[in-house]
Structures are given as C-alpha cells and as structure tokens.
C-alpha cells in the first residue's frame, strides 16, 4: 500500500469497464464510447483518434498501429499488424543516400515516410470486431478537431523541444506553431484540415484516406520533396492478422506483438530474467536495475541483429523470433549470474513518441493498442490540404544492404512499437503497454516483473523510477533514489541522468477472483485510468 502522506495516485478500481490512456480527454472518450454501446475495440480506436489531436507529436493518421484483442474464453489474443511499408520504387533513392555517404535515413527525408497503416487498421478492426461503425467512432475526434483541443502540460513541455523540426517545414509550422512559438498549456489548437480528413474517413472508411483527394494530397506532398511514393503504394496498402509472439513468465502467459514489432525482445528479456530470484530484490534497488540493464543490452543486441519483416528474404521467415529467443536462452544463465553482453550501438528512435491505450469492456474483452508516428512530430512533413503529418518510421530500417531489416522496397521496417497482454490460458488477465521508442520492450519486462515478482498493483508498478541501457550507457530517471546512481556505478555501469522521463505506461488488470478491474496510468504523462 502506498504512503498516503506522500504525492502519488491510487490504482483505479471498477466493476464493469475501464479505459486507460495518456490524456484525460482520450480516456473520457473511451468511457463515453463504451457507455454509448460500443465495445473495447470501438473505445480504443475512438481514444486513439482523439489522441492524434491531443498529442499530435506522438501519433496521428499519418502513422501506424498494432492491436491485441482477447475475449473471455480465448486462450490467446487476436493480433493485427497495422504497420506500413516502404514505397515499392524506393531502391534508387536508397542507393542515392548510400552514395552520399549516409549511414541512416534522415528523419525529414521522404524515405523516412512509410505508407501510413493506422487508418486501414482502424477500418478493418472496426468492421470485423466493433459495434458502432467508424462514423460514430470518429465523431469525437472530428468535433475536437473543429473546436480545438487545449494543450495539456506534458504535451506543451514536449512541444517546445521540437521547434527546429517544426520550423523547417512551412506547412508544419503553420499547423503546429502558435506564430513562431510552441503553444503554451491551455492553448486551443483547431485543426481544420484534419477535421475534413477525419470526416472523409468517417464517411468512406479506409478508401477515404488511401484513395481520392486525401491520397492525392499525400502523394503530391511526398513527390514535391523527391519521394519515390506512387499512388499504388497507398491504394494497395493492407494490414493483416498475425499470430502474437507468446511466452511465459512465472507461470503467466505473456503475449506480445510479433516481428516486425520488437515484442519478441520482451519475451527475450523475460527469458533472461526468469532464472534470477527477482522477488528477493528491491523493485527499485540497484540489483534490480542492474539485472534489467544487463538483460536489455543482450536483448537489444539480438534485436538489432535479427529483427525484420518476416517477408524480408535477408532474414528468417518468422522475422527473427526464433533466433532472438534462442540467443536469449543461451544468455540466460550468464545474465542471471551477473554476466554482461556487448552493448548494441544506439539507434535512432526517441524516448516517448508513441501513444498506448488499454480498454476492457463489460464483456471482459481486453484491447491493447499502440499507435505512433515514431519520432516526435514524425518526419515533420505535413500535407497542406489534408493536414496529415507523416511518420518517420522508415528511419527504423538499416540503411546498409545485405542484412536483415535493411531498407527494401515494399517491406515493413523493424518496429519499436509493442502492445502486450497476459492471460491464464483461457481468458485475458492484463492489457498493458509502455510507450517510449527503444524503451518499450525494456519497459514491458520491468513492468511485468514488478507486478509478477513483487506483487505490485499496476499503478504502483508504473510509478516506480525507470532506467534504460542503450549504447553502453545506463540512463536513470531523476526521480530515483539519489543513492541509486552511485550504486550502479559501483556495479560497473556508465550512468547518466535521463534528460526526459522514460516513456509512459497504461495497464488494466482483470481480477477474476474478485470480479473487479484494476487500472493504472503513468504520471509521467497527462492521462488517467477511469472505470465504472
């Protein structure tokens, strides 16, 4: 139990249904959708659509998504891959970048823009599993775009850090700056173009986005910048159902989004952590952070070696899942005994540029959904008529040829996005996710350990300070115990204070024995969990 004389927040308890997001208005949208007769799928899509306006630096219709859906009675969740592919004619542009000496795709280069996958996923999931229809689901986002969403405090703080990117593109500056400055907290930001575009999607579904005037605007914008994208890249885009990556930890079934998602790395970290007696460790002590860091170094190295689109002929046909898990099992005893792996070099990504939504409805259907444009404000490229802000997901490709995950026309890049679910073999138990670029897989493993090894409720587990090992450096949040960093240095880590909070999280636990829902939402963001 938390100390009620200290700042903090309690877990949220409810009987029938619950939603948790990174913004109060998005959580309220999800709850109102449920009370209007919608189910968890409807509510999650409605909340994510609203978050594209409330947190435009994190997500939007120019990005990608993943969703896990598990119903009571199901042994495992359904999983939908709503991520986009590189343009089919991208190869000459990739070769030009290589000839220019580039080692990675620049964030604002048109090659950074993969075909947005989110809208197709929303339409397909709404049709296959929703109750209300996309027109009703998108109505709150359309109204908010018209009226203007007030900027929340954490969002305002993030916005100010990205002025150079926003100022580098005239349309982006007009769309996302208040004059020459980032909007202050409380500023209302109407998005007229986005209102029209969301209305087109509400009316015509995915066809209203990937075809017609919206698609024409997206294509013209990319072509003007020298992009290799063609109309067929948009009209031909489809997401697909895939089997989730599955494992277990302390007897609990754990499901993660599979390759091209880095969800396999969550399972790899858990496999390396399981031999250790973590329950005997302080969940915020140096030994716990040290173990997570050492497992992370090994896991990220496996990710950067093997993770790819399963369609990539330079990788394995499962996207590297089996190779990653084989490497994790081989390293498990060494990691548990205090061994280290050679750290992988830091890759582009950012620390929190994603939104995650968890919803459980009155039928005990749980949804775990992540939606993102990758870097903060994605590529920084905005379309003038439609207001679409493009993702920068193409920077996740490896640029050098001949290896798994390198930039190939028509393929999906390796993805940092992860959504998670736990179950007991016959029903969902917890819908959860941790936002934050490369931190996501690390955050999933740490959150699960704090809940399953230490018995913390979702809110208490989310609240604890975080650390992240990347590129040979262990970043520690400034809210940690001041004695933690010196102790980690004593354990052989190069340590520095994190410049920004490490990610954000939401989780909803179904307590089947007591018939209640228990939710948590990250205080590092503006959001909350609500239920009824």
Coordinates of C-alpha atoms in Angstrom, one line a residue:
X1 CA 0.0 0.0 0.0
X2 CA 1.3 3.4 -0.9
X3 CA 2.1 6.1 1.7
X4 CA -1.0 8.4 1.5
X5 CA 1.0 11.3 3.1
X6 CA 3.2 11.5 0.0
X7 CA 2.3 12.6 -3.5
X8 CA 1.1 9.8 -5.8
X9 CA -2.0 8.3 -7.2
X10 CA -4.0 5.2 -6.3
X11 CA -4.9 2.4 -8.7
X12 CA -8.4 2.8 -10.2
X13 CA -10.9 0.1 -9.3
X14 CA -14.2 -0.5 -11.2
X15 CA -16.8 -3.3 -11.7
X16 CA -17.8 -3.3 -15.4
X17 CA -15.4 -1.5 -17.8
X18 CA -12.3 0.6 -17.8
X19 CA -10.0 2.6 -20.1
X20 CA -6.5 4.0 -19.5
X21 CA -4.8 6.5 -21.8
X22 CA -2.1 9.2 -21.7
X23 CA -4.7 12.1 -21.8
X24 CA -7.8 12.6 -19.7
X25 CA -10.0 13.6 -22.7
X26 CA -9.0 10.5 -24.5
X27 CA -9.8 8.3 -21.5
X28 CA -13.2 10.1 -21.2
X29 CA -13.8 9.5 -24.9
X30 CA -13.2 5.8 -24.5
X31 CA -15.5 5.6 -21.5
X32 CA -18.3 7.6 -23.3
X33 CA -17.9 5.2 -26.3
X34 CA -18.4 2.2 -24.0
X35 CA -21.4 3.8 -22.4
X36 CA -22.9 4.5 -25.8
X37 CA -23.0 0.8 -26.6
X38 CA -19.5 0.4 -28.1
X39 CA -17.1 -2.3 -27.1
X40 CA -13.4 -2.3 -26.3
X41 CA -12.4 -2.1 -29.9
X42 CA -14.6 0.8 -30.6
X43 CA -13.4 2.6 -27.5
X44 CA -9.7 2.1 -28.2
X45 CA -10.0 3.4 -31.8
X46 CA -12.0 6.4 -30.6
X47 CA -9.4 7.2 -28.0
X48 CA -6.5 6.8 -30.4
X49 CA -8.2 9.1 -32.9
X50 CA -8.7 11.8 -30.3
X51 CA -5.0 11.4 -29.2
X52 CA -3.9 12.3 -32.7
X53 CA -5.3 15.8 -31.9
X54 CA -4.4 15.9 -28.2
X55 CA -0.8 14.6 -28.7
X56 CA 0.0 15.3 -32.3
X57 CA 3.7 14.9 -31.7
X58 CA 3.1 11.3 -30.7
X59 CA 0.5 9.9 -33.0
X60 CA -1.9 10.5 -35.8
X61 CA -3.4 9.2 -39.0
X62 CA 0.0 9.5 -40.7
X63 CA 1.3 6.7 -38.5
X64 CA 1.0 3.0 -37.7
X65 CA -0.6 0.8 -35.1
X66 CA -0.8 -2.7 -33.6
X67 CA -3.8 -4.1 -31.7
X68 CA -4.3 -7.2 -29.5
X69 CA -7.8 -8.3 -28.7
X70 CA -8.6 -11.1 -26.3
X71 CA -12.1 -12.2 -25.2
X72 CA -13.1 -14.2 -22.2
X73 CA -12.9 -17.8 -23.3
X74 CA -10.0 -17.2 -25.7
X75 CA -6.7 -18.9 -25.0
X76 CA -4.7 -16.2 -26.9
X77 CA -5.4 -12.8 -28.3
X78 CA -6.0 -11.9 -31.9
X79 CA -3.3 -9.6 -33.2
X80 CA -3.4 -7.1 -36.0
X81 CA -0.4 -5.6 -37.7
X82 CA -1.3 -2.1 -38.9
X83 CA 2.2 -1.0 -39.9
X84 CA 3.1 0.4 -43.3
X85 CA 5.6 -0.5 -45.9
X86 CA 8.3 1.3 -47.8
X87 CA 7.5 2.6 -51.3
X88 CA 7.8 0.0 -54.0
X89 CA 10.1 2.2 -56.1
X90 CA 12.3 3.3 -53.2
X91 CA 15.5 1.5 -54.3
X92 CA 17.1 4.3 -56.5
X93 CA 16.5 6.8 -53.7
X94 CA 18.1 4.4 -51.1
X95 CA 21.1 4.0 -53.4
X96 CA 21.5 7.7 -53.7
X97 CA 21.5 8.1 -50.0
X98 CA 24.2 5.5 -49.7
X99 CA 26.3 7.2 -52.5
X100 CA 26.0 10.4 -50.5
X101 CA 27.6 8.6 -47.5
X102 CA 24.5 8.4 -45.3
X103 CA 24.6 5.7 -42.6
X104 CA 20.9 6.2 -41.7
X105 CA 17.8 7.6 -43.2
X106 CA 17.4 11.2 -42.0
X107 CA 14.2 11.9 -40.1
X108 CA 12.8 14.5 -42.5
X109 CA 13.8 12.7 -45.7
X110 CA 10.9 11.4 -47.8
X111 CA 12.4 7.9 -47.5
X112 CA 11.6 8.2 -43.8
X113 CA 7.9 8.1 -44.7
X114 CA 6.4 4.6 -44.9
X115 CA 2.8 4.2 -46.1
X116 CA 0.6 5.0 -43.0
X117 CA -1.0 1.9 -41.7
X118 CA -3.2 3.1 -38.9
X119 CA -6.3 4.1 -40.8
X120 CA -6.6 0.8 -42.7
X121 CA -6.3 -1.0 -39.3
X122 CA -9.0 1.2 -37.7
X123 CA -11.4 0.5 -40.6
X124 CA -10.7 -3.2 -40.6
X125 CA -10.8 -3.7 -36.9
X126 CA -14.0 -1.6 -36.6
X127 CA -15.7 -3.7 -39.3
X128 CA -14.5 -7.0 -38.0
X129 CA -14.9 -6.5 -34.3
X130 CA -16.6 -3.2 -33.4
X131 CA -20.2 -2.4 -32.9
X132 CA -20.7 1.3 -33.7
X133 CA -19.1 1.8 -37.1
X134 CA -16.3 4.1 -37.9
X135 CA -18.5 7.1 -38.5
X136 CA -19.7 7.1 -34.8
X137 CA -16.3 6.1 -33.5
X138 CA -14.5 9.1 -35.2
X139 CA -17.2 11.6 -34.2
X140 CA -15.4 12.8 -31.0
X141 CA -12.2 13.4 -32.9
X142 CA -14.0 15.3 -35.6
X143 CA -15.6 17.5 -33.1
X144 CA -12.3 18.1 -31.3
X145 CA -10.5 19.0 -34.5
X146 CA -13.2 21.6 -35.2
X147 CA -13.3 23.1 -31.8
X148 CA -9.6 22.9 -31.0
X149 CA -8.0 20.7 -28.3
X150 CA -6.5 22.5 -25.3
X151 CA -2.8 21.7 -25.0
X152 CA -2.0 19.7 -21.8
X153 CA 1.0 20.4 -19.6
X154 CA 3.3 17.5 -20.5
X155 CA 2.3 17.9 -24.2
X156 CA 3.3 21.6 -24.0
X157 CA 6.6 20.8 -22.4
X158 CA 7.4 18.2 -25.2
X159 CA 6.3 20.6 -28.0
X160 CA 8.8 23.3 -27.0
X161 CA 11.7 20.8 -27.5
X162 CA 11.0 20.4 -31.2
X163 CA 10.8 23.9 -32.6
X164 CA 13.7 23.4 -35.2
X165 CA 11.9 20.5 -36.8
X166 CA 8.5 22.3 -36.8
X167 CA 10.0 25.5 -38.3
X168 CA 11.8 23.6 -41.0
X169 CA 8.6 22.9 -43.0
X170 CA 6.3 25.8 -43.8
X171 CA 3.0 23.7 -43.7
X172 CA 4.1 22.0 -40.4
X173 CA 4.9 25.4 -38.9
X174 CA 1.5 26.8 -39.8
X175 CA -0.2 23.7 -38.5
X176 CA 1.6 23.2 -35.2
X177 CA 3.0 26.5 -34.0
X178 CA 1.3 29.5 -32.4
X179 CA 3.1 32.1 -34.6
X180 CA 6.7 31.2 -34.2
X181 CA 6.4 29.6 -30.8
X182 CA 5.2 26.3 -29.4
X183 CA 1.7 26.6 -27.9
X184 CA 1.6 27.0 -24.1
X185 CA -0.5 24.8 -21.9
X186 CA -4.2 25.6 -22.3
X187 CA -3.8 26.9 -25.8
X188 CA -6.6 25.6 -28.1
X189 CA -5.4 24.3 -31.4
X190 CA -8.1 23.9 -34.0
X191 CA -7.2 21.6 -36.9
X192 CA -9.5 22.5 -39.8
X193 CA -7.8 20.3 -42.4
X194 CA -7.7 17.3 -40.1
X195 CA -11.5 17.8 -39.4
X196 CA -12.1 17.5 -43.2
X197 CA -9.9 14.4 -43.4
X198 CA -11.3 12.6 -40.5
X199 CA -14.8 13.3 -41.9
X200 CA -13.8 11.7 -45.2
X201 CA -12.5 8.6 -43.3
X202 CA -15.7 8.5 -41.2
X203 CA -17.8 8.6 -44.4
X204 CA -15.8 6.3 -46.7
X205 CA -13.6 4.3 -44.3
X206 CA -10.0 3.5 -45.4
X207 CA -10.9 4.3 -49.0
X208 CA -11.4 7.9 -48.0
X209 CA -7.8 8.0 -46.9
X210 CA -5.9 5.8 -49.3
X211 CA -7.8 7.0 -52.4
X212 CA -9.4 10.2 -53.5
X213 CA -8.4 13.8 -52.5
X214 CA -6.6 12.8 -49.3
X215 CA -4.4 10.3 -51.1
X216 CA -3.7 12.9 -53.9
X217 CA -2.6 15.4 -51.3
X218 CA -0.3 12.9 -49.5
X219 CA 1.2 11.8 -52.8
X220 CA 1.8 15.3 -54.1
X221 CA 3.4 16.4 -50.9
X222 CA 5.9 13.5 -51.0
X223 CA 6.6 13.9 -54.7
X224 CA 7.4 17.6 -54.3
X225 CA 10.1 16.5 -51.9
X226 CA 11.5 13.9 -54.2
X227 CA 9.8 11.0 -52.7
X228 CA 9.6 7.7 -54.6
X229 CA 6.0 7.0 -53.5
X230 CA 3.3 6.2 -56.1
X231 CA -0.5 6.1 -55.9
X232 CA -0.4 2.3 -55.9
X233 CA 1.6 2.3 -52.7
X234 CA -1.4 3.9 -51.0
X235 CA -4.3 2.1 -52.8
X236 CA -2.5 -1.2 -52.4
X237 CA -1.8 -1.0 -48.6
X238 CA -3.3 -3.6 -46.4
X239 CA -2.6 -4.7 -42.8
X240 CA -3.0 -8.3 -41.7
X241 CA -3.9 -10.6 -38.8
X242 CA -0.9 -12.3 -37.4
X243 CA -0.2 -14.8 -34.5
X244 CA 1.1 -12.9 -31.4
X245 CA 4.5 -13.7 -30.1
X246 CA 3.9 -15.9 -27.0
X247 CA 5.9 -17.0 -23.9
X248 CA 5.5 -17.3 -20.2
X249 CA 6.9 -15.7 -17.1
X250 CA 6.4 -17.0 -13.6
X251 CA 3.6 -19.2 -14.9
X252 CA 1.7 -16.4 -16.6
X253 CA 1.2 -16.4 -20.3
X254 CA 2.6 -13.3 -22.0
X255 CA 1.6 -12.2 -25.5
X256 CA 3.4 -9.5 -27.4
X257 CA 3.1 -8.2 -31.0
X258 CA 5.4 -10.2 -33.3
X259 CA 8.0 -9.2 -35.8
X260 CA 8.3 -6.7 -37.4
X261 CA 7.5 -5.4 -33.9
X262 CA 10.2 -5.7 -31.2
X263 CA 7.7 -7.6 -29.0
X264 CA 10.0 -10.6 -29.3
X265 CA 12.5 -8.7 -27.3
X266 CA 10.1 -8.5 -24.3
X267 CA 10.0 -12.3 -24.3
X268 CA 13.8 -12.5 -24.7
X269 CA 14.3 -10.2 -21.7
X270 CA 11.9 -12.2 -19.5
X271 CA 13.6 -15.5 -20.5
X272 CA 16.9 -14.0 -19.4
X273 CA 15.4 -12.6 -16.1
X274 CA 13.5 -15.7 -15.1
X275 CA 16.4 -17.7 -13.6
X276 CA 17.2 -14.9 -11.2
X277 CA 15.5 -14.6 -7.8
X278 CA 14.0 -11.2 -8.5
X279 CA 11.4 -11.5 -5.8
X280 CA 14.2 -11.2 -3.3
X281 CA 15.4 -7.9 -4.8
X282 CA 14.1 -4.4 -4.0
X283 CA 11.9 -3.5 -7.1
X284 CA 13.7 -0.1 -7.1
X285 CA 17.1 -1.2 -5.9
X286 CA 20.4 -1.2 -7.7
X287 CA 20.4 -5.0 -8.2
X288 CA 17.0 -4.9 -9.9
X289 CA 18.1 -2.0 -12.3
X290 CA 21.4 -3.8 -12.9
X291 CA 19.7 -7.0 -13.9
X292 CA 17.3 -5.2 -16.3
X293 CA 20.2 -3.3 -17.8
X294 CA 22.3 -6.4 -18.5
X295 CA 19.4 -8.3 -20.0
X296 CA 18.5 -5.2 -22.0
X297 CA 22.0 -4.9 -23.5
X298 CA 21.8 -8.5 -24.6
X299 CA 18.2 -8.2 -25.9
X300 CA 18.7 -5.1 -27.9
X301 CA 21.8 -6.6 -29.5
X302 CA 19.7 -9.6 -30.6
X303 CA 17.0 -7.2 -31.9
X304 CA 19.5 -5.2 -34.0
X305 CA 20.9 -8.4 -35.4
X306 CA 17.8 -10.4 -36.3
X307 CA 14.5 -8.4 -36.2
X308 CA 13.0 -7.8 -39.6
X309 CA 9.8 -8.0 -41.6
X310 CA 9.0 -11.8 -42.0
X311 CA 8.8 -11.0 -45.8
X312 CA 12.5 -9.9 -45.8
X313 CA 14.5 -12.5 -47.7
X314 CA 17.6 -11.5 -45.9
X315 CA 16.1 -12.6 -42.5
X316 CA 14.2 -15.5 -41.1
X317 CA 10.7 -16.2 -42.2
X318 CA 9.4 -15.5 -38.7
X319 CA 11.1 -12.1 -38.6
X320 CA 13.9 -13.4 -36.4
X321 CA 11.7 -14.5 -33.5
X322 CA 13.2 -18.0 -33.1
X323 CA 16.8 -16.6 -33.4
X324 CA 16.1 -14.0 -30.8
X325 CA 14.7 -16.5 -28.4
X326 CA 17.5 -18.9 -29.0
X327 CA 20.0 -16.2 -28.2
X328 CA 18.1 -15.2 -25.1
X329 CA 18.0 -18.8 -23.7
X330 CA 21.7 -19.2 -24.4
X331 CA 22.4 -16.0 -22.5
X332 CA 20.0 -16.5 -19.6
X333 CA 22.3 -18.3 -17.1
X334 CA 25.1 -15.9 -17.8
X335 CA 22.9 -12.8 -17.3
X336 CA 21.4 -14.3 -14.1
X337 CA 24.9 -14.9 -12.8
X338 CA 26.0 -11.3 -13.3
X339 CA 27.4 -11.5 -16.9
X340 CA 27.3 -8.7 -19.5
X341 CA 26.7 -8.6 -23.2
X342 CA 28.5 -6.2 -25.6
X343 CA 26.0 -3.3 -25.9
X344 CA 24.5 -2.6 -29.2
X345 CA 25.1 0.9 -30.7
X346 CA 22.4 3.3 -30.1
X347 CA 19.9 3.5 -32.9
X348 CA 17.5 6.4 -33.8
X349 CA 14.2 6.4 -32.0
X350 CA 13.5 8.9 -29.2
X351 CA 12.2 8.2 -25.7
X352 CA 8.5 8.6 -25.7
X353 CA 6.9 9.4 -29.1
X354 CA 4.0 6.9 -29.1
X355 CA 0.6 6.6 -27.5
X356 CA -0.8 3.4 -25.9
X357 CA -4.4 2.7 -25.0
X358 CA -5.8 -0.1 -22.8
X359 CA -9.5 -0.9 -22.6
X360 CA -11.6 -3.6 -21.0
X361 CA -15.3 -3.7 -21.7
X362 CA -18.3 -5.2 -19.8
X363 CA -17.9 -8.5 -21.7
X364 CA -14.4 -8.8 -20.4
X365 CA -12.9 -8.3 -23.8
X366 CA -9.5 -6.7 -23.4
X367 CA -7.8 -4.5 -26.0
X368 CA -4.2 -3.5 -26.1
X369 CA -3.4 -0.8 -28.7
X370 CA -0.4 1.2 -29.7
X371 CA -0.3 4.0 -32.3
X372 CA 2.6 6.1 -33.3
X373 CA 4.4 8.4 -35.9
X374 CA 7.8 7.3 -34.4
X375 CA 9.9 10.4 -33.7
X376 CA 8.3 13.4 -32.1
X377 CA 6.2 15.0 -34.9
X378 CA 7.3 12.1 -37.1
X379 CA 9.1 13.2 -40.3
X380 CA 8.0 16.9 -39.8
X381 CA 6.3 16.7 -43.2
X382 CA 2.7 17.9 -43.2
X383 CA 0.3 17.8 -46.2
X384 CA -1.3 21.2 -46.9
X385 CA -4.9 20.2 -47.8
X386 CA -5.4 17.1 -45.6
X387 CA -3.3 18.1 -42.6
X388 CA -1.7 14.6 -42.5
X389 CA 1.6 14.7 -40.6
X390 CA 3.7 11.8 -41.9
X391 CA 5.5 9.3 -39.8
X392 CA 9.3 8.8 -39.8
X393 CA 9.1 5.0 -39.5
X394 CA 11.5 4.5 -42.4
X395 CA 14.4 5.6 -40.2
X396 CA 13.9 2.2 -38.5
X397 CA 15.4 0.4 -41.5
X398 CA 19.1 -0.4 -41.5
X399 CA 20.5 1.5 -44.5
X400 CA 23.4 -0.8 -45.3
X401 CA 22.4 -3.5 -47.7
X402 CA 22.6 -7.3 -47.3
X403 CA 21.4 -7.7 -43.7
X404 CA 18.0 -8.4 -42.1
X405 CA 15.9 -5.3 -41.7
X406 CA 17.7 -3.2 -44.3
X407 CA 15.8 -0.7 -46.5
X408 CA 13.9 -2.7 -49.1
X409 CA 11.1 -1.6 -51.3
X410 CA 7.7 -2.9 -50.2
X411 CA 8.9 -4.1 -46.8
X412 CA 8.0 -3.1 -43.3
X413 CA 10.8 -1.7 -41.2
X414 CA 11.8 -3.2 -37.8
X415 CA 9.4 -1.5 -35.3
X416 CA 9.8 -0.3 -31.8
X417 CA 6.1 -0.4 -31.3
X418 CA 4.8 -3.1 -28.9
X419 CA 1.5 -3.9 -27.3
X420 CA 1.2 -6.5 -24.6
X421 CA -1.4 -8.9 -23.0
X422 CA -1.2 -11.5 -20.3
X423 CA -3.6 -14.4 -19.8
X424 CA -4.2 -17.6 -17.9
X425 CA -4.8 -19.9 -20.9
X426 CA -8.5 -19.3 -21.1
X427 CA -9.1 -15.6 -20.8
X428 CA -7.2 -12.2 -20.6
X429 CA -5.7 -11.1 -17.4
X430 CA -3.9 -7.8 -18.1
X431 CA -3.9 -5.5 -21.0
X432 CA -0.7 -3.3 -20.8
X433 CA 1.8 -1.3 -22.7
X434 CA 4.8 1.0 -22.2
X435 CA 5.4 3.9 -24.6
X436 CA 8.9 5.2 -25.4
X437 CA 10.8 4.2 -28.6
X438 CA 13.5 1.8 -27.7
X439 CA 12.4 1.7 -24.1
X440 CA 9.2 -0.1 -24.9
X441 CA 10.5 -3.7 -24.7
X442 CA 12.6 -2.8 -21.6
X443 CA 9.6 -1.2 -20.0
X444 CA 7.3 -4.2 -20.7
X445 CA 9.7 -6.5 -19.0
X446 CA 10.3 -4.2 -16.0
X447 CA 6.6 -3.6 -15.5
X448 CA 5.7 -7.3 -15.7
X449 CA 8.5 -8.2 -13.2
X450 CA 7.3 -5.5 -10.7
X451 CA 3.8 -6.9 -10.9
X452 CA 4.5 -10.7 -11.1
X453 CA 7.7 -10.9 -9.0
X454 CA 6.8 -8.2 -6.4
X455 CA 3.0 -8.3 -6.3
X456 CA 2.6 -4.5 -7.1
X457 CA -0.7 -3.2 -8.5
X458 CA -0.5 -1.7 -12.0
X459 CA -0.3 1.9 -10.7
X460 CA 2.4 1.2 -8.2
X461 CA 4.5 -0.7 -10.8
X462 CA 4.1 2.1 -13.3
X463 CA 5.1 4.8 -10.7
X464 CA 8.5 3.4 -9.8
X465 CA 11.6 5.1 -11.3
X466 CA 12.9 3.6 -14.6
X467 CA 16.3 3.1 -16.2
X468 CA 17.4 2.2 -19.7
X469 CA 20.6 0.8 -21.0
X470 CA 21.4 1.8 -24.6
X471 CA 24.7 2.3 -26.3
X472 CA 26.8 1.4 -23.3
X473 CA 25.2 4.0 -21.0
X474 CA 22.6 3.4 -18.3
X475 CA 20.1 6.3 -18.1
X476 CA 18.3 6.7 -14.7
X477 CA 15.3 8.9 -14.2
X478 CA 16.0 11.8 -11.8
X479 CA 13.1 10.8 -9.6
X480 CA 15.1 7.7 -8.4
X481 CA 16.7 7.4 -5.0
X482 CA 19.9 9.6 -5.1
X483 CA 21.9 6.6 -3.9
X484 CA 20.9 4.5 -6.9
X485 CA 23.3 6.0 -9.5
X486 CA 26.4 5.7 -7.3
X487 CA 25.5 2.1 -6.6
X488 CA 25.0 1.3 -10.3
X489 CA 28.4 2.9 -11.0
X490 CA 29.8 0.6 -8.4
X491 CA 28.3 -2.3 -10.3
X492 CA 30.3 -1.3 -13.4
X493 CA 27.8 0.8 -15.3
X494 CA 28.4 4.1 -17.1
X495 CA 25.5 6.1 -15.7
X496 CA 23.8 9.4 -16.5
X497 CA 20.6 11.1 -15.5
X498 CA 17.8 10.8 -18.1
X499 CA 17.1 14.1 -19.9
X500 CA 13.4 13.3 -20.1
X501 CA 11.1 10.8 -18.4
X502 CA 11.5 7.3 -19.8
X503 CA 8.3 6.6 -21.7
X504 CA 4.8 6.2 -20.3
X505 CA 2.5 3.3 -19.5
X506 CA -1.1 2.1 -19.1
X507 CA -2.3 -1.2 -17.7
X508 CA -5.7 -2.8 -16.7
X509 CA -5.7 -5.9 -14.7
X510 CA -8.8 -8.2 -14.5
X511 CA -9.1 -9.6 -11.0
X512 CA -11.2 -12.6 -11.9
X513 CA -11.5 -13.9 -8.4
X514 CA -13.0 -10.7 -7.0
X515 CA -14.7 -9.5 -10.2
X516 CA -13.1 -6.1 -10.4
X517 CA -10.8 -4.2 -12.8
X518 CA -7.7 -2.5 -11.6
X519 CA -6.1 0.2 -13.7
X520 CA -3.1 2.4 -13.8
X521 CA -1.9 5.3 -15.9
X522 CA 1.5 6.9 -16.0
X523 CA 2.1 10.2 -14.0
X524 CA 4.9 11.0 -16.5
X525 CA 2.1 11.9 -18.9
X526 CA -1.1 13.9 -18.6
X527 CA -3.5 10.9 -18.6
X528 CA -5.5 8.7 -16.3
X529 CA -7.5 5.5 -15.9
X530 CA -11.2 5.6 -15.5
X531 CA -13.8 3.0 -15.0
X532 CA -17.4 2.3 -14.0

